[in-house]
Coordinates of C-alpha atoms (C1' of nucleotides) in Angstrom, one line a residue:
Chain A
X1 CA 0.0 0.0 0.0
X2 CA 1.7 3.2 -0.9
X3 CA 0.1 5.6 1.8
X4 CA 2.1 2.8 3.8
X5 CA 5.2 3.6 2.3
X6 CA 4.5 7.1 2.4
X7 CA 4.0 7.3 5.6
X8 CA 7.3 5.4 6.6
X9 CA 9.3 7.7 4.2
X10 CA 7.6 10.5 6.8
X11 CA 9.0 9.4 10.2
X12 CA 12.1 8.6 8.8
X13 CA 12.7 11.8 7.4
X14 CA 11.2 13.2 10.6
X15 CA 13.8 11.3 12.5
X16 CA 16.3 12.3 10.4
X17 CA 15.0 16.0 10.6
X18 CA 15.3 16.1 14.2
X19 CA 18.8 14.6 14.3
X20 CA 20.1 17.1 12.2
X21 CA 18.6 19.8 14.8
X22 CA 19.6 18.1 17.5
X23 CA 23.2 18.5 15.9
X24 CA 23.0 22.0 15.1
X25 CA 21.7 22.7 18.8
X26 CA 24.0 20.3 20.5
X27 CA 21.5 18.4 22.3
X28 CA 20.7 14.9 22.4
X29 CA 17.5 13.3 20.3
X30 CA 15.6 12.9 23.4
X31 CA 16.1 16.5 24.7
X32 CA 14.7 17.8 21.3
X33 CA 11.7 15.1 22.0
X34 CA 10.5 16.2 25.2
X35 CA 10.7 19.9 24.1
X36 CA 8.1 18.4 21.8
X37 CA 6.1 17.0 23.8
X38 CA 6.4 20.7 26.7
X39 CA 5.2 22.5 23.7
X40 CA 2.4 21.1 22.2
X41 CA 1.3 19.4 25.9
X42 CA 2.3 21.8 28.3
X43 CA 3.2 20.8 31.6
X44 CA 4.5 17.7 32.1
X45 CA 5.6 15.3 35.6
X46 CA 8.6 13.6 35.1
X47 CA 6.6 10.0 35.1
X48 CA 4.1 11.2 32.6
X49 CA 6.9 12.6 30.2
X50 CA 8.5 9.4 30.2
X51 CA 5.5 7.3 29.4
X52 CA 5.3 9.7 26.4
X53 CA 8.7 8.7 25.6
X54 CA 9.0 5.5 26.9
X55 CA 11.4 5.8 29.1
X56 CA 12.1 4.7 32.8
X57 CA 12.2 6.8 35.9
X58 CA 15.7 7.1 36.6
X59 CA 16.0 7.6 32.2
X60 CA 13.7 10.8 33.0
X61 CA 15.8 12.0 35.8
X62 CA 18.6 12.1 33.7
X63 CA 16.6 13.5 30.7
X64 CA 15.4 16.7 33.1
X65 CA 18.9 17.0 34.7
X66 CA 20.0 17.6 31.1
X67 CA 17.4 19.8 30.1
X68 CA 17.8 21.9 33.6
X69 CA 21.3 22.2 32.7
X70 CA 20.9 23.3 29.2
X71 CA 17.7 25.6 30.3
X72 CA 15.6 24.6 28.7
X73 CA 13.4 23.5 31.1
X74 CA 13.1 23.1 35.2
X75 CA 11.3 21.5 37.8
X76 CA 8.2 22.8 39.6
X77 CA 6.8 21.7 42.8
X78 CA 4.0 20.1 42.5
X79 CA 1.3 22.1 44.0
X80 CA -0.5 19.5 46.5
X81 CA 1.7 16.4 46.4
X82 CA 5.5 16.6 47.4
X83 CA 6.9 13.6 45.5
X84 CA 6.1 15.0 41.9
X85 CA 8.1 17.4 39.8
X86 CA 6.5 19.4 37.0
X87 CA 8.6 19.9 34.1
X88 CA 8.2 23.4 32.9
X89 CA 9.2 24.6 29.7
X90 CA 11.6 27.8 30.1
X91 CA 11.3 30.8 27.9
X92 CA 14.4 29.9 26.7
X93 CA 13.4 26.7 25.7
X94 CA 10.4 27.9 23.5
X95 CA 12.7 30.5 22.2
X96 CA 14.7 27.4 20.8
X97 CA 11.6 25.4 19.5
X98 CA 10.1 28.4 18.1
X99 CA 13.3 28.9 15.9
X100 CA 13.3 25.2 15.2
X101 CA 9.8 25.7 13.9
X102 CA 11.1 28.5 11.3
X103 CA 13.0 25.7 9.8
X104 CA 10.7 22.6 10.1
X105 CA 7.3 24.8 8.8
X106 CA 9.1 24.9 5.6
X107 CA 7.7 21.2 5.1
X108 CA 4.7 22.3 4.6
X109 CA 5.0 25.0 1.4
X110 CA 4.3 22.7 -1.0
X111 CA 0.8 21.5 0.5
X112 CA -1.9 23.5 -1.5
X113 CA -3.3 26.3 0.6
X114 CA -6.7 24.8 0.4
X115 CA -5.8 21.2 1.1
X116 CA -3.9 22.0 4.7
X117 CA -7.2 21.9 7.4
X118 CA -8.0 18.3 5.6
X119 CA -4.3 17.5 6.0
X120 CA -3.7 18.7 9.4
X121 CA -7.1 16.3 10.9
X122 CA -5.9 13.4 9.4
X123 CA -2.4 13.4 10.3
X124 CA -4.1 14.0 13.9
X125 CA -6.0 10.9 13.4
X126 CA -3.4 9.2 12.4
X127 CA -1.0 10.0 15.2
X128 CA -3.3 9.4 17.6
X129 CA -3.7 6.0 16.0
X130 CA 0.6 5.0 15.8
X131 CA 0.0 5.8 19.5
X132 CA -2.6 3.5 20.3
X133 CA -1.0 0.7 18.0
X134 CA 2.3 1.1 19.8
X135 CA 0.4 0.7 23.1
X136 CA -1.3 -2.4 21.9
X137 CA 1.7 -4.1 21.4
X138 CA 3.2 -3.0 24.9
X139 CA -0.1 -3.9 26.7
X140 CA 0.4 -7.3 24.9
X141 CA 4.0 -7.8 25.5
X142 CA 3.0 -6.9 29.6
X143 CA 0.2 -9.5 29.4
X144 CA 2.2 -12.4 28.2
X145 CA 5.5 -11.9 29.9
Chain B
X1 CA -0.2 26.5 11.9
X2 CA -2.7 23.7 12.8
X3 CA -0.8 21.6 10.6
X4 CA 2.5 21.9 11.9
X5 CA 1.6 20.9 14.9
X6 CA -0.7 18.0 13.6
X7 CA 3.0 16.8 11.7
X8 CA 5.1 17.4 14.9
X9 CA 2.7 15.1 16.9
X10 CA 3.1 12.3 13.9
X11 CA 6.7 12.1 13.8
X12 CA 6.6 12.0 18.0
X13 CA 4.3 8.9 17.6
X14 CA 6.5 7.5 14.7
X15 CA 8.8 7.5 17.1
X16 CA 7.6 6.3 19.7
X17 CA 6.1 3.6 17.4
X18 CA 10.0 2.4 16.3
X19 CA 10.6 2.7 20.2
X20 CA 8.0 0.0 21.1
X21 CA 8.9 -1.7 18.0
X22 CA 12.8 -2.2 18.4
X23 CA 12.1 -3.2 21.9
X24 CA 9.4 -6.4 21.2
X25 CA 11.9 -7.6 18.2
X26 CA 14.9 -6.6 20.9
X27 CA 16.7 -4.6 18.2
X28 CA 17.8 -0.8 18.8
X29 CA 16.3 1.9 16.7
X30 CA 19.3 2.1 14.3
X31 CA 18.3 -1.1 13.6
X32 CA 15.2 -0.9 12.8
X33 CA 15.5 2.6 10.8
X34 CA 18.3 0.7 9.0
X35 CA 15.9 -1.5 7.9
X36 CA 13.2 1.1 6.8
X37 CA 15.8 2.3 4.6
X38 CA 16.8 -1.2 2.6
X39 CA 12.9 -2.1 2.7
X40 CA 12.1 1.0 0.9
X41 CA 15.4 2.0 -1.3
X42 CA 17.1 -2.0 -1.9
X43 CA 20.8 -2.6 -1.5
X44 CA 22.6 0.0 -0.1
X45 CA 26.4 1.4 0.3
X46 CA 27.5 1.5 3.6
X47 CA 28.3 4.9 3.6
X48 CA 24.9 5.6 1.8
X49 CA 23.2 4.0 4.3
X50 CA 25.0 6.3 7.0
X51 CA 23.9 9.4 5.1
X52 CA 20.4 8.7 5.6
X53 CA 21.0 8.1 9.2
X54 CA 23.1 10.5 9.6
X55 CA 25.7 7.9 10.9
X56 CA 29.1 8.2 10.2
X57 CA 31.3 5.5 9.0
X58 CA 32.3 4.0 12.0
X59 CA 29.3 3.8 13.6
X60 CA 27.8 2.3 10.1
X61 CA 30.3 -0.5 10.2
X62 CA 29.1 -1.0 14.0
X63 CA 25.7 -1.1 12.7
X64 CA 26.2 -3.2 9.6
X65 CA 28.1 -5.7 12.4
X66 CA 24.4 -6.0 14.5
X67 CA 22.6 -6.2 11.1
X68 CA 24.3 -9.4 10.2
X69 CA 24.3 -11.0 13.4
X70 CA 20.4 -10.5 13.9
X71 CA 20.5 -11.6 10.4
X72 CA 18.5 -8.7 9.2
X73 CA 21.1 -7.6 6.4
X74 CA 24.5 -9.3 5.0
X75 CA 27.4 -7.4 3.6
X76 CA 27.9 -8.3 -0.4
X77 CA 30.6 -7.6 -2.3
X78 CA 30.5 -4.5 -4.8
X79 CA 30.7 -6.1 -8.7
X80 CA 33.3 -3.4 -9.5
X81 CA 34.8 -1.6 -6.7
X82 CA 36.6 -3.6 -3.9
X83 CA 36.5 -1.2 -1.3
X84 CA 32.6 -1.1 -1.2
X85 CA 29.9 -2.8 0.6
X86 CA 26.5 -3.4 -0.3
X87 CA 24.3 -4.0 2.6
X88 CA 21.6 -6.0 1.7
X89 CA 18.1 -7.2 3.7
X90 CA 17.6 -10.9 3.8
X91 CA 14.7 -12.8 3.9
X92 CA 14.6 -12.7 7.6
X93 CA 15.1 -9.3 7.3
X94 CA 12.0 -8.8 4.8
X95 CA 10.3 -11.2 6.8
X96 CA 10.5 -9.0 10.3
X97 CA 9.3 -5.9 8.4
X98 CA 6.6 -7.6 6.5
X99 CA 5.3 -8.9 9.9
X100 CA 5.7 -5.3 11.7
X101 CA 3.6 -3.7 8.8
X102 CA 0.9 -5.5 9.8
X103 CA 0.5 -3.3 13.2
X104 CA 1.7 -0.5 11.4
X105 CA -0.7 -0.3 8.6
X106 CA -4.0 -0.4 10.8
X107 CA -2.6 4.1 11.8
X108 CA -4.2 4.7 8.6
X109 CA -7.3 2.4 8.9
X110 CA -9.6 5.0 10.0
X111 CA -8.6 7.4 6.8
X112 CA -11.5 7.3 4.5
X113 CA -10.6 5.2 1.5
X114 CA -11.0 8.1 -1.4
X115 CA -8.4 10.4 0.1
X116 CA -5.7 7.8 0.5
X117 CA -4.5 8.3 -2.8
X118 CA -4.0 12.0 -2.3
X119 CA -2.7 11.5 1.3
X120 CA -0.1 9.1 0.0
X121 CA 1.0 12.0 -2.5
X122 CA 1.0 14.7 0.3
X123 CA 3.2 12.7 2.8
X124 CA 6.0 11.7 0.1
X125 CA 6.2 15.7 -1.0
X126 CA 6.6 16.6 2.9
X127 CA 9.1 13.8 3.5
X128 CA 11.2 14.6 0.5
X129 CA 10.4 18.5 1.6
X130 CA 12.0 17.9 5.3
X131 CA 14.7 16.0 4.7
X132 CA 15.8 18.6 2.4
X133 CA 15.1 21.2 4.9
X134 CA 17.6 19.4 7.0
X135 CA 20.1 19.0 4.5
X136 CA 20.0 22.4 4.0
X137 CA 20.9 22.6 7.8
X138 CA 23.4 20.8 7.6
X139 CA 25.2 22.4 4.2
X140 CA 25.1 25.7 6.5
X141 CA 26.5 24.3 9.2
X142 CA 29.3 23.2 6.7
X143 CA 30.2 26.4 5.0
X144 CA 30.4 28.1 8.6
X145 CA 32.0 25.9 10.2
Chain C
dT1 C1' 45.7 11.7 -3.5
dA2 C1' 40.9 10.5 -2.3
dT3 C1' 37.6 7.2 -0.9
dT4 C1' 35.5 3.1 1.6
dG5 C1' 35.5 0.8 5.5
dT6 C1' 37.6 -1.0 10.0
dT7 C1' 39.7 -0.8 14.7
dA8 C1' 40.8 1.2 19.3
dT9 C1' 39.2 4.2 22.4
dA10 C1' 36.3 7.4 25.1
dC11 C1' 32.1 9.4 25.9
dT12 C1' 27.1 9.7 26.4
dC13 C1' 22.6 7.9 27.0
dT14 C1' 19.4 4.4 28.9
dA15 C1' 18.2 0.4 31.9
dT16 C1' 18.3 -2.3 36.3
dA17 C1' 18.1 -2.5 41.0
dA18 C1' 18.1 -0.6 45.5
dC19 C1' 16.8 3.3 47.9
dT20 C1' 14.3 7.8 50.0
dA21 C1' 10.4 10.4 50.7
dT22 C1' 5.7 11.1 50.4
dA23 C1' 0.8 9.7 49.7
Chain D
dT1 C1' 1.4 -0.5 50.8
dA2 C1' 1.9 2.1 46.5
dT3 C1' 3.8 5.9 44.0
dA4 C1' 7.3 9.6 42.4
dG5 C1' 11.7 10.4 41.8
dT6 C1' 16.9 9.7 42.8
dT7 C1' 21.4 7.3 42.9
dA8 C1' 24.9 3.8 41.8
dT9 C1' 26.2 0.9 38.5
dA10 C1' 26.6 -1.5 34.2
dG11 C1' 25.6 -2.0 29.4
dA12 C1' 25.0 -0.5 24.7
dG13 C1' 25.5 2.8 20.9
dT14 C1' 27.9 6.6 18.6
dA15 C1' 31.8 9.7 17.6
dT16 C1' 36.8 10.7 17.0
dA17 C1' 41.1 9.6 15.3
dA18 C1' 44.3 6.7 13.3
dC19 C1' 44.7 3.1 10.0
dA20 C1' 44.5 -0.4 5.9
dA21 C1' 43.1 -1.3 1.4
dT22 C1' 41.6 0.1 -3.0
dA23 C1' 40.4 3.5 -6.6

DNA sequence: TATTGTTATACTCTATAACTATA
DNA sequence: TATAGTTATAGAGTATAACAATA
């Protein structure tokens, strides 16, 4: 099926796309990942960003002592419970995605004016749907093992 | 832009997709990006194959190494030039991807038949769009630096 | 002389396990 | 007792630099 193909063409190059930024900023893939995930989620505790990412606990520790350093995001008390950390996006760090986004928009020129609100719900859809697939397999691998 | 954002989330879940992926067939992501790129573009050059990535030649040959043991890929000789590798899949190799389609294919089940055709179109001109946008990146950060 | 790939080495990132603090 | 996060440690992957073989 070519939409297939299509499709895997897209996350590679995506992959490949955020390498390359992760080079030019001199961060690490998963640093340029959970900015991702800060900017279009907001907020974040530590054990929430790392079921986005699929990482462990002490993998997110590490993650948010990098990002801390690098400022591009801190920890927040959490308001009512004392063992959580919220992961804030710094101004600096949107600063840096918002750049990013100069860059990465470009994508897009090509996509007929008219045709880009049609585009934009079904890559929702289908995003939403890599998700759930993904989770379907980790829910089975948890099951059987 | 709506759509921006729409394409940052389905490159996150791509992601995340591999991620889950490489850990049920207990390969890393190289691995299984590796293989995304011989499924979709045959034999490749070693060093080809570590443009894509973004690799460089060490790393390749590292990567190659894992391919052939998991017996995803073997190295061939090159007909004409002695110093060359060409790193092809095997049928174990086609096999694995065949098999992870499967799950992969069922992100675009709820895309209403009609505008597959067109979807399929859109996402190769945005792949082939970003990954130039890198590149682009990239040649910069050459001439500067 | 340039290119393709390998080796030795060091560094960075992630996972496992044990632990602390809080709910 | 369960949950959120940290620390110590080990393991795995990638990069740098020097190298061998071939063009």
């Amino acid at each position: 099926m070519a939409a297939g193909e299509a499709l895997r063409e897209l996350i590679l190059a995506g992959e490949y796309f955020r390498q390359v930024i992760a080079n030019n900023l001199e961060l690490d893939v998963s640093q340029t990942q959970a900015l991702g995930y800060l900017y279009s989620r907001g907020d974040l505790g530590q054990s929430e960003l790392g079921s986005l990412l699929g990482y462990n606990t002490s993998s997110v520790t590490a993650l948010v002592d990098r990002l801390e350093r690098r400022g591009i995001a801190e920890r927040l008390p959490h308001p009512t419970d004392r063992r959580r950390s919220i992961v804030h996006m710094t101004e600096n760090g949107r600063s840096v995605i918002t750049e990013v986004g100069q860059t990465f928009l470009h994508c897009l020129d090509r996509v007929p004016t008219d045709s880009v609100p049609d585009l934009a719900a079904t890559l929702t859809t289908v995003a939403q749907d890599l998700r759930a697939q993904a989770d379907r397999l980790t829910a089975g691998r948890a099951r059987t093992e």
